[in-house]
Every structure is written in C-alpha cells, then in structure tokens.
Short mmCIF file of C-alpha atoms in Angstrom, two decimals:
data_model
loop_
_atom_site.label_atom_id
_atom_site.label_comp_id
_atom_site.label_asym_id
_atom_site.label_seq_id
_atom_site.Cartn_x
_atom_site.Cartn_y
_atom_site.Cartn_z
CA MET I 1 0.00 -0.04 0.00
CA LYS I 2 1.40 3.35 -0.99
CA LEU I 3 1.13 6.00 1.78
CA THR I 4 0.24 9.65 0.85
CA PRO I 5 2.43 12.51 2.06
CA SER I 6 -0.40 13.43 4.67
CA GLN I 7 -0.11 9.71 5.95
CA ILE I 8 3.56 9.60 6.16
CA LEU I 9 4.02 12.89 7.87
CA PRO I 10 2.55 11.92 11.22
CA LEU I 11 4.79 8.70 11.26
CA LEU I 12 7.99 10.69 10.72
CA LEU I 13 6.95 13.27 13.26
CA GLY I 14 6.44 10.53 15.89
CA PHE I 15 9.62 9.00 15.16
CA ALA I 16 11.41 12.26 15.29
CA LEU I 17 9.82 13.12 18.70
CA ALA I 18 10.71 9.63 20.04
CA ALA I 19 14.30 9.99 18.84
CA ALA I 20 14.59 13.42 20.45
CA GLY I 21 13.18 12.12 23.60
CA TRP I 22 15.73 9.12 23.58
CA LEU I 23 18.58 11.58 22.75
CA GLN I 24 17.59 13.81 25.93
CA ALA I 25 17.38 10.86 28.26
CA TRP I 26 20.64 9.57 26.99
CA LYS I 27 22.38 12.77 27.56
CA TRP I 28 20.87 13.03 31.16
CA ARG I 29 21.87 9.66 32.08
CA HIS I 30 25.36 9.97 30.93
CA GLY I 31 25.82 13.67 31.39
CA ALA I 32 28.30 12.97 34.32
CA SER I 33 30.32 10.50 32.40
CA ASP I 34 32.12 12.34 29.70
CA SER I 35 34.43 9.42 29.43
CA VAL I 36 32.08 7.01 27.88
CA GLU I 37 33.78 5.76 24.64
CA GLY I 38 32.04 6.96 21.51
CA GLY I 39 29.37 8.82 23.34
CA ASP I 40 30.00 12.20 21.85
CA VAL I 41 30.19 10.58 18.26
CA GLN I 42 26.77 8.70 18.77
CA ILE I 43 25.24 11.96 20.03
CA VAL I 44 26.24 13.86 16.98
CA ALA I 45 25.10 11.02 14.67
CA LEU I 46 21.75 10.77 16.33
CA GLN I 47 21.41 14.55 16.26
CA GLN I 48 22.20 14.60 12.50
CA GLN I 49 19.34 12.00 11.84
CA ILE I 50 16.95 14.03 13.72
CA ASP I 51 17.91 17.10 11.88
CA GLN I 52 17.38 15.12 8.76
CA LEU I 53 14.03 13.95 9.72
CA THR I 54 12.89 17.40 10.41
CA GLN I 55 13.92 18.61 6.94
CA GLU I 56 11.95 15.61 5.58
CA ASN I 57 8.95 16.55 7.67
CA GLN I 58 8.98 20.09 6.39
CA ALA I 59 9.39 18.65 2.93
CA LEU I 60 6.50 16.42 3.38
CA ARG I 61 4.40 19.23 4.96
CA SER I 62 4.98 21.15 1.77
CA LEU I 63 3.94 18.11 -0.53
CA ALA I 64 0.84 17.61 1.62
CA GLN I 65 -0.22 21.24 1.01
CA GLY I 66 -0.04 21.02 -2.84
CA GLY I 67 -2.72 22.55 -4.99
CA GLY I 68 -5.49 20.95 -6.83
CA GLU I 69 -5.24 18.86 -9.93
CA PHE I 70 -4.74 20.51 -13.45
CA ALA I 71 -6.94 19.39 -16.36
CA VAL I 72 -4.60 18.24 -19.00
CA PRO I 73 -6.11 18.58 -22.47
CA PRO I 74 -6.70 15.33 -24.11
CA GLU I 75 -5.11 16.50 -27.41
CA LEU I 76 -1.82 17.03 -25.70
CA VAL I 77 -1.93 13.52 -24.23
CA ALA I 78 -2.75 12.20 -27.52
CA ARG I 79 0.11 14.21 -29.34
CA VAL I 80 2.69 12.68 -26.94
CA GLU I 81 1.51 9.18 -27.10
CA LYS I 82 1.49 9.38 -30.99
CA GLN I 83 4.92 10.98 -31.19
CA LEU I 84 6.59 8.47 -28.89
CA GLY I 85 4.46 5.43 -29.83
CA LEU I 86 3.61 4.68 -26.26
CA ARG I 87 0.43 4.91 -24.27
CA PHE I 88 -0.06 6.02 -20.74
CA VAL I 89 -0.26 3.27 -18.26
CA SER I 90 -2.36 5.41 -15.93
CA THR I 91 -3.90 8.79 -16.42
CA PRO I 92 -1.19 11.50 -16.12
CA VAL I 93 -1.56 13.53 -12.92
CA VAL I 94 -0.52 17.16 -13.09
CA HIS I 95 -0.87 19.57 -10.06
CA ARG I 96 -1.22 23.24 -9.94
CA ILE I 97 0.90 25.16 -7.37
CA ALA I 98 1.84 28.67 -6.56
CA LYS I 99 5.18 29.71 -8.11
CA GLU I 100 6.66 30.79 -4.66
CA GLU I 101 5.90 27.31 -3.43
CA LEU I 102 7.62 25.42 -6.16
CA MET I 103 11.22 25.86 -4.89
CA ASP I 104 10.33 23.78 -1.59
CA ARG I 105 8.85 21.10 -3.71
CA VAL I 106 11.63 20.94 -6.14
CA LYS I 107 14.15 20.83 -3.13
CA ALA I 108 12.20 17.92 -1.49
CA SER I 109 12.27 16.03 -4.55
CA ILE I 110 16.02 16.40 -5.20
CA GLU I 111 16.85 15.46 -1.56
CA SER I 112 14.48 12.55 -1.41
CA ARG I 113 16.05 11.10 -4.59
CA CYS I 114 19.51 10.90 -3.03
CA GLY I 115 18.31 9.58 0.40
CA GLU I 116 19.04 10.59 3.85
CA GLY I 117 21.95 13.12 3.86
CA GLY I 118 22.95 12.20 0.51
CA MET I 119 22.90 15.75 -1.22
CA GLU I 120 24.84 17.09 2.06
CA ASP I 121 27.38 14.44 1.55
CA ARG I 122 27.78 15.25 -2.13
CA GLN I 123 28.08 18.84 -1.39
CA ILE I 124 31.01 18.10 0.98
CA ALA I 125 32.74 15.88 -1.51
CA TYR I 126 32.24 18.23 -4.51
CA GLN I 127 33.85 20.96 -2.61
CA LEU I 128 36.69 18.81 -1.57
CA ILE I 129 37.31 17.71 -5.05
CA GLY I 130 36.72 21.20 -6.37
CA PHE I 131 33.53 21.00 -8.34
CA LEU I 132 32.02 23.54 -5.98
CA GLY I 133 33.19 26.60 -4.08
CA GLU I 134 32.90 26.91 -0.47
CA ASP I 135 29.95 29.29 -0.76
CA ASP I 136 28.11 27.21 -3.39
CA ARG I 137 25.01 25.39 -2.02
CA LEU I 138 24.22 22.32 -4.19
CA VAL I 139 20.54 21.72 -3.58
CA GLY I 140 19.68 25.39 -3.43
CA GLN I 141 21.33 26.10 -6.80
CA MET I 142 20.03 23.05 -8.32
CA SER I 143 16.60 23.85 -7.48
CA ALA I 144 16.68 27.35 -8.52
CA LEU I 145 18.10 26.24 -11.85
CA ARG I 146 15.01 24.19 -12.30
CA VAL I 147 12.39 26.60 -10.93
CA VAL I 148 13.54 30.14 -12.36
CA GLY I 149 11.46 30.79 -15.49
CA ALA I 150 9.60 27.53 -15.09
CA LYS I 151 5.87 27.19 -15.78
CA ALA I 152 5.87 23.34 -15.72
CA TRP I 153 8.06 20.79 -13.93
CA PHE I 154 8.45 17.14 -13.71
CA ASP I 155 8.99 15.40 -10.43
CA GLU I 156 11.38 12.48 -10.94
CA MET I 157 10.44 10.99 -7.53
CA SER I 158 6.54 10.85 -7.79
CA GLY I 159 6.37 10.47 -11.70
CA GLU I 160 3.85 13.52 -11.55
CA GLY I 161 3.80 16.94 -13.14
CA TRP I 162 3.29 20.42 -11.69
CA VAL I 163 2.15 23.71 -13.45
CA THR I 164 2.64 27.02 -11.66
CA ASP I 165 -0.22 29.47 -11.20
CA GLN I 166 1.31 31.56 -13.94
CA PHE I 167 0.90 28.92 -16.48
CA GLN I 168 -1.64 29.84 -19.33
CA MET I 169 -2.90 27.04 -21.57
CA GLU I 170 -3.60 29.63 -24.40
CA HIS I 171 0.19 30.33 -24.71
CA ILE I 172 2.09 28.08 -26.99
CA PRO I 173 5.27 28.17 -25.03
CA ASP I 174 3.23 27.06 -22.01
CA GLN I 175 1.63 24.30 -23.86
CA ALA I 176 5.27 23.13 -25.27
CA ALA I 177 6.50 23.18 -21.59
CA LEU I 178 3.62 21.04 -20.57
CA LEU I 179 4.38 18.60 -23.46
CA ARG I 180 7.79 18.21 -22.15
CA VAL I 181 6.50 17.32 -18.73
CA LEU I 182 3.94 14.90 -20.13
CA SER I 183 6.72 13.24 -22.27
CA ARG I 184 8.75 12.65 -18.98
CA MET I 185 5.84 11.35 -17.30
CA LEU I 186 5.12 8.89 -20.02
CA LEU I 187 8.66 7.66 -20.35
CA GLU I 188 8.76 7.36 -16.56
CA GLN I 189 5.56 5.12 -16.53
CA HIS I 190 7.39 2.59 -19.06
CA PHE I 191 10.96 2.94 -18.05
CA PRO I 192 10.86 3.83 -14.41
CA TRP I 193 13.95 5.17 -12.57
CA ARG I 194 15.60 2.58 -10.08
CA LEU I 195 17.13 3.32 -6.61
CA ALA I 196 20.10 1.21 -7.28
CA TYR I 197 21.45 3.62 -10.11
CA ARG I 198 24.70 5.38 -9.44
CA ASP I 199 25.37 9.08 -10.04
CA ASP I 200 26.89 8.66 -13.52
CA ALA I 201 24.18 6.38 -14.60
CA ILE I 202 21.42 8.57 -13.23
CA ARG I 203 22.74 11.45 -15.07
CA SER I 204 23.02 9.54 -18.28
CA ARG I 205 19.61 7.94 -17.97
CA ASP I 206 17.98 11.39 -17.13
CA ALA I 207 19.83 12.91 -20.19
CA LEU I 208 18.23 10.31 -22.43
CA HIS I 209 14.72 10.99 -20.81
CA ALA I 210 15.12 14.84 -20.99
CA GLY I 211 16.50 14.60 -24.53
CA VAL I 212 13.51 12.48 -25.78
CA ALA I 213 11.18 15.18 -24.00
CA ALA I 214 13.07 18.07 -25.63
CA GLY I 215 12.45 16.52 -28.98
CA VAL I 216 8.68 16.48 -28.41
CA GLU I 217 8.87 20.10 -27.22
CA ALA I 218 11.05 21.09 -30.29
CA LYS I 219 8.62 19.54 -32.83
CA PHE I 220 5.61 21.28 -31.13
CA PHE I 221 7.62 24.61 -31.53
CA GLN I 222 8.33 23.65 -35.18
CA ASP I 223 4.84 22.94 -35.88
CA ASN I 224 3.74 26.35 -34.21
CA ALA I 225 6.68 28.51 -35.42
CA ARG I 226 4.42 31.08 -37.38
CA ALA I 227 2.25 31.68 -34.36
CA ILE I 228 4.96 32.46 -31.75
CA GLY I 229 7.79 33.92 -33.95
CA PHE I 230 11.18 33.86 -32.62
CA MET I 231 11.26 36.30 -29.64
CA MET I 232 13.06 35.17 -26.48
CA SER I 233 10.69 35.32 -23.28
CA LYS I 234 11.41 36.86 -20.21
CA GLU I 235 11.49 33.75 -18.44
CA ASP I 236 14.06 32.37 -20.71
CA ASN I 237 16.26 35.32 -20.29
CA GLU I 238 16.03 35.01 -16.37
CA ALA I 239 16.99 31.21 -16.70
CA GLY I 240 19.84 32.15 -19.02
CA GLN I 241 21.20 34.81 -16.45
CA LEU I 242 20.86 32.25 -13.45
CA LEU I 243 22.76 29.54 -15.39
CA LEU I 244 25.69 31.92 -16.05
CA SER I 245 25.74 32.80 -12.38
CA LEU I 246 26.24 29.18 -11.26
CA PRO I 247 29.39 27.23 -10.87
CA PRO I 248 30.72 25.62 -14.01
CA PHE I 249 30.13 22.17 -12.74
CA LEU I 250 26.32 22.78 -12.54
CA GLN I 251 26.27 24.70 -15.72
CA GLY I 252 27.82 21.63 -17.12
CA LEU I 253 25.35 19.21 -15.71
CA SER I 254 22.46 21.44 -17.08
CA SER I 255 23.96 21.49 -20.61
CA PHE I 256 24.61 17.65 -20.54
CA HIS I 257 20.75 17.14 -20.10
CA SER I 258 19.56 19.92 -22.30
CA ILE I 259 22.15 19.65 -25.16
CA GLU I 260 23.98 16.31 -25.29
CA GLY I 261 20.87 14.45 -23.88
CA LYS I 262 18.81 15.72 -26.98
CA THR I 263 21.66 14.92 -29.28
CA PHE I 264 21.92 11.49 -28.25
CA ALA I 265 18.09 11.11 -28.25
CA ASP I 266 17.94 12.51 -31.83
CA GLN I 267 20.62 10.26 -33.15
CA LEU I 268 18.85 7.24 -31.69
CA LEU I 269 15.64 8.37 -33.38
CA LEU I 270 17.34 8.61 -36.83
CA LYS I 271 17.92 4.84 -36.36
CA GLY I 272 14.26 4.35 -35.94
CA ARG I 273 11.74 4.47 -33.09
CA ASP I 274 12.55 0.76 -32.31
CA ALA I 275 16.34 1.80 -31.72
CA LEU I 276 15.12 4.42 -29.35
CA LEU I 277 12.79 2.09 -27.38
CA ALA I 278 15.59 -0.43 -27.12
CA GLN I 279 17.83 2.27 -25.55
CA LEU I 280 15.16 3.59 -23.20
CA ARG I 281 14.74 -0.21 -21.99
CA ARG I 282 18.45 -0.46 -21.32
CA PRO I 283 19.49 3.11 -20.48
CA PRO I 284 23.33 4.12 -20.93
CA GLN I 285 25.15 3.42 -17.63
CA LYS I 286 28.11 5.99 -18.22
CA SER I 287 27.97 9.59 -19.26
CA SER I 288 30.60 8.73 -21.81
CA ASP I 289 27.99 6.75 -23.84
CA VAL I 290 25.79 9.93 -24.22
CA MET I 291 28.89 12.18 -24.90
CA PHE I 292 30.53 10.06 -27.52
CA LEU I 293 28.11 8.85 -30.40
CA TYR I 294 30.36 6.38 -31.92
CA GLU I 295 31.32 2.82 -31.06
CA ARG I 296 34.14 2.73 -28.54
CA SER I 297 35.95 -0.25 -27.18
CA LEU I 298 37.26 0.42 -23.62
CA PRO I 299 39.30 -1.90 -21.29
CA LYS I 300 37.22 -3.34 -18.42
CA ARG I 301 39.39 -2.16 -15.85
CA ARG I 302 37.98 -0.90 -12.59
CA VAL I 303 39.36 1.45 -10.03
CA SER I 304 39.65 0.20 -6.47
CA LEU I 305 40.59 2.69 -3.56
CA PRO I 306 42.87 1.88 -0.74
CA LEU I 307 41.84 1.23 2.95
CA THR I 308 41.11 4.65 4.66
CA PRO I 309 40.73 5.31 8.37
CA GLY I 310 37.37 6.09 9.95
CA GLU I 311 34.05 5.66 8.40
CA ILE I 312 33.15 5.59 4.77
CA VAL I 313 30.42 8.10 4.09
CA LEU I 314 29.75 7.87 0.57
CA GLU I 315 31.38 6.20 -2.58
CA GLU I 316 30.54 7.44 -6.11
CA LYS I 317 31.81 8.12 -9.69
CA ALA I 318 32.27 11.40 -11.31
CA GLY I 319 32.24 9.59 -14.87
CA ALA I 320 33.62 10.99 -17.99
CA LEU I 321 31.31 14.00 -17.59
CA GLY I 322 32.73 14.85 -14.17
CA LEU I 323 36.32 14.50 -15.43
CA ARG I 324 35.57 16.84 -18.47
CA LEU I 325 34.04 19.55 -16.18
CA TRP I 326 36.92 19.21 -13.73
CA PHE I 327 39.60 19.71 -16.36
CA GLU I 328 37.40 22.58 -17.98
CA GLY I 329 38.57 24.61 -14.95
CA LEU I 330 41.97 25.02 -16.53
CA GLY I 331 40.19 26.95 -19.48
CA ASP I 332 41.01 24.46 -22.41
CA PRO I 333 37.59 22.83 -23.38
CA ALA I 334 39.30 20.68 -26.05
CA PHE I 335 41.74 19.20 -23.86
CA ALA I 336 39.21 18.43 -21.27
CA ARG I 337 36.92 16.69 -23.83
CA ASP I 338 40.00 14.55 -25.01
CA MET I 339 40.49 13.45 -21.33
CA ALA I 340 36.97 12.71 -21.00
CA GLU I 341 37.28 10.59 -24.13
CA ALA I 342 40.17 8.70 -22.64
CA TRP I 343 38.31 7.90 -19.31
CA VAL I 344 37.78 4.27 -18.32
CA ASP I 345 36.71 4.43 -14.82
CA ASP I 346 36.96 6.43 -11.56
CA GLN I 347 35.88 6.33 -8.06
CA TRP I 348 35.81 8.94 -5.10
CA ARG I 349 35.28 8.24 -1.56
CA LEU I 350 34.07 10.57 1.12
CA PHE I 351 35.21 9.37 4.55
CA ALA I 352 35.07 10.59 7.98
CA THR I 353 37.22 10.02 11.09
CA ASP I 354 36.03 9.91 14.63
CA ASP I 355 36.02 13.66 15.10
CA ARG I 356 33.48 13.89 12.20
CA THR I 357 36.10 15.52 10.11
CA HIS I 358 35.50 14.82 6.22
CA HIS I 359 38.14 13.65 3.78
CA LEU I 360 38.40 12.63 0.26
CA ILE I 361 40.25 10.33 -1.99
CA TRP I 362 39.62 10.25 -5.86
CA SER I 363 41.23 7.78 -8.39
CA ILE I 364 40.89 7.88 -12.06
CA ASP I 365 41.85 5.30 -14.67
CA LEU I 366 42.68 6.24 -18.37
CA ILE I 367 42.82 4.35 -21.57
CA ASP I 368 46.56 4.16 -21.82
CA GLN I 369 49.90 5.36 -20.72
CA ALA I 370 50.04 8.14 -23.28
CA ALA I 371 46.70 9.52 -21.81
CA GLN I 372 48.02 9.26 -18.42
CA LYS I 373 51.24 11.20 -19.43
CA LYS I 374 49.10 13.91 -21.15
CA ALA I 375 46.86 14.25 -18.14
CA THR I 376 49.25 14.33 -15.36
CA PRO I 377 50.48 17.97 -15.41
CA ALA I 378 46.91 19.13 -15.90
CA PHE I 379 45.71 16.78 -13.03
CA ALA I 380 48.29 18.29 -10.73
CA ALA I 381 47.37 21.76 -11.80
CA MET I 382 43.82 21.29 -11.15
CA ALA I 383 44.15 19.67 -7.90
CA ALA I 384 46.16 22.74 -6.93
CA ALA I 385 43.68 24.99 -8.03
CA ALA I 386 40.79 23.09 -6.16
CA VAL I 387 42.53 23.81 -2.90
CA GLY I 388 43.50 27.47 -3.68
CA MET I 389 47.12 26.97 -4.35
CA SER I 390 49.00 29.08 -6.93
CA GLN I 391 51.68 26.53 -7.71
CA ASP I 392 51.00 23.02 -9.15
CA LEU I 393 51.42 19.89 -7.04
CA VAL I 394 54.47 17.94 -7.38
CA LEU I 395 53.83 14.25 -7.90
CA GLY I 396 54.21 12.00 -4.72
CA LYS I 397 54.65 14.93 -2.31
CA GLU I 398 52.02 16.01 0.12
CA VAL I 399 51.68 19.65 0.78
CA GLN I 400 49.56 21.82 3.07
CA ALA I 401 46.75 24.07 1.32
CA PRO I 402 46.04 27.52 2.55
CA ASP I 403 42.77 26.26 4.24
CA GLY I 404 44.81 23.84 6.26
CA SER I 405 44.16 20.55 4.45
CA TRP I 406 46.82 18.17 3.20
CA VAL I 407 46.69 17.23 -0.54
CA ARG I 408 48.67 14.83 -2.70
CA VAL I 409 48.74 13.79 -6.26
CA ASP I 410 50.08 10.28 -7.37
CA ARG I 411 50.34 8.33 -10.59
CA MET I 412 48.69 4.80 -10.16
CA GLY I 413 50.43 2.12 -12.44
CA GLU I 414 50.54 3.00 -15.92
CA THR I 415 47.16 4.54 -16.53
CA GLY I 416 45.81 5.87 -13.42
CA LEU I 417 46.11 9.07 -11.23
CA ARG I 418 44.98 9.80 -7.68
CA PHE I 419 44.07 12.85 -5.70
CA VAL I 420 43.94 12.84 -2.01
CA ARG I 421 42.56 15.69 0.30
CA VAL I 422 42.52 15.24 4.01
CA ARG I 423 42.31 17.39 7.11
CA SER I 424 45.32 16.07 8.79
CA ARG I 425 48.77 14.92 8.03
CA GLU I 426 48.16 11.92 10.15
CA VAL I 427 45.34 10.81 7.96
CA MET I 428 47.44 11.40 4.87
CA GLU I 429 50.32 9.19 6.33
CA LYS I 430 47.80 6.34 7.04
CA ILE I 431 46.76 6.43 3.42
CA ILE I 432 50.22 6.58 1.84
CA LYS I 433 50.94 3.54 3.92
CA GLN I 434 48.05 1.58 2.68
CA ALA I 435 48.38 2.72 -0.87
CA LYS I 436 51.73 2.35 -2.60
CA PRO I 437 51.60 4.12 -6.06
#
C-alpha cells in the first residue's frame, strides 16, 4: 500500500519526537560521564538523523499542502502518445501550485532522490574535489536552476507533473512546456527510475529522458513557429542569467541534459523508433555513452581505492562528464574533452574520522599510458587550483593547502592518477602507508 505524504508525515513526526526524547534521556543519564567511549560521536550522529527527519517533515508538509489537479487537454496527451509510440499506463496526474511554493517542492524531490543526507554528503565531496566553491549550495542552486522561469516541472520521485499559477494554456510556449513534462511522465511510466542507479548512470539515464522530451517540445515549436515567432521570453532570459551565475560544474550538468541528452536521443531516433525504445529499456550506464556517439572499445578495468581510516560516508563516480567538467577549470575545453574521451573508470570516496572531519580520495583510470602522461600535469594543476594553491602540486609529495588541508597527487600504475585531500597529516600518512603508487 502506497502512503500519501499526509499519511507519512505523522509517522515521521512521531519517530522524530521519540528519537529526540531518547537523545535527551541518554544525555541526562550519561551527562556526568564524559569518558564514555564513543558517546559524543553517537550523540552527533543521532542529532544529524533528527535534523534530517526535521527537514523531511518540512518537505512532506509542503507536499501535503499542494494545490489541486490540473486538467490536461486530451489532445496534448494524444500528441505525446503518438509521437513516442507509447500509451499512458495510468492517467497522467498534473497539479497546480503557486510559483513561490515550487522551490520547496523541488528541493524536497532532489533530497528524497538521494536518500538521507545524500545531497549534503555530495556537497562536501564536491567542494573537496573542487567541483563547487565553499560558498556554493548544491541543493539550493540545483533547485533554482529548475524553478527560475519554469511554468511546468516534472517530479522524478513521484512521476507526476506540476504547473505554476502563472501557467496559461492559451500560450504556445506554456503548452510546449507541458508537453515536455507529459513526455517525461510517459517515459517514467514505461521505463521507471531505479534506486540502485549510481550518479553517473542517473545523469546518463536522465539525459536520455530529457533529450526525448526536448525533442517532443521542439517538434511542437516547429509546428507552431508562425504563431510564436522567434522572440526570447522573459522567463528564458531569467533562466539564462541564472545559469551563467552558477558554478561551471552545475552549468555543465544542465547542458549535459539539455544539449547532449537531446543530441543523443535525436541520433537514436534517426535509427528508428525501435532503436530509441531499445535504449530506453536499457538506458546508458555511463555519461561517456551519451557524450561520444560512436562505437568505443574500452578496457574493462575498474578502479579500486585503498583502505582509509574512519567511516566511509559515500562512494561514487564522477564519470567522463565529471572529469571533463573538472579539467575545464583550466580553460581548455578541447583538452578536457580529450581527457573525458580517454576515461575508463573512476571512483571517489568521502570518509570521516572519529572527530567527524571529512576527507576525500579520488582515483581515475585512463585508456593508456600516453593518456596518463598527457593528463598528469593538468591533473596536478587542477588539484592545486581546487585547494586554492598558486603552484601546481608535485607528484608524490604531500603539501598543506591555504585552508589547512593536506593534498597529494600520485600516478597509479601506467594508466591511473589519484588525488587525496585530507584534514590532517596523520590521516595522509595512513593512506600513503596503505596505498603504494
């Protein structure tokens, strides 16, 4: 039985209150014994869980207070079904919401998709790698990118659509936006998202779905070109200005869906609808599959990370897309693309020691020794830039960054490179001892 947000909310509230009570009792019982081993760590961990539950309660409260359903014109449903050659399994549900409330709903969806603390952990990891700056806020900026200028939005978690109170059905651009959302809903019903997907696979699968939906939208604009002319709307201008204000990493993720995803979907459609449907049934698992539209034979090597002290918080892949966006920080897009094309595998790990301090290790594997040789100086330069250093790192030598962290870059075998950023030299020494280049 599927619970609604209004049914889930009381359950989570009850759990949060019970956990808070347990925490208070624990503190009272052990307040006079600061020497209890691991006590402080357990308190911090439980407090973090309570904070997360509080955030989820707020998100679910927002979901439970949504507006009424929006009547979708049957002709738009029929158009989407005909163009994609699929039928809705169940009636598409679209809700109406006040524009000022959409941001909270989008944030709730993004956070729910990554699980408890998932986006917070990613923000920490992305800042340690150098994808984000210290002042960037991952969830807030991603949400703003989806909300600014939007009159229709697709919720990946629920599979439902939303239109704002500024949506006007008589306007062709608004109809096009709704068609894009309906396309995502139809694809989600037939080819649903799975929790087991890793980040690179999620981005690749989402790029395919977004690309197909963008194709439906583009065809509608093409059919109605005379009626709308070619004037850029105020909403498009606002969204464009916001995109330019975001960190390059988030700009790159956005263009990956809107540009490369559509190119990928269009190329599949040129082969016929059957080829597109086959790819939708087995979506790409790597961003490199979306970025490079020709047959590629890559080695089946996989990156393995050494033992690290403390607790593993999160392990993920940046993928060829992440590597390209990282190297683009050096200002040479062609070189960054070459390195992404040479990507075979990567793995990063965010881990925390007993004092709840976070550290990161990231290893990449490239196609051959020539690619490793070409990438090494740039890898050392980007690692230095990520920690605010003016001089490039020297291979095999750990140095202290301006923020107090310790960083190091090493070659790994004939094809790999590794970047380590930790908060203490002691942790660095433990990693070096475990992982011989």
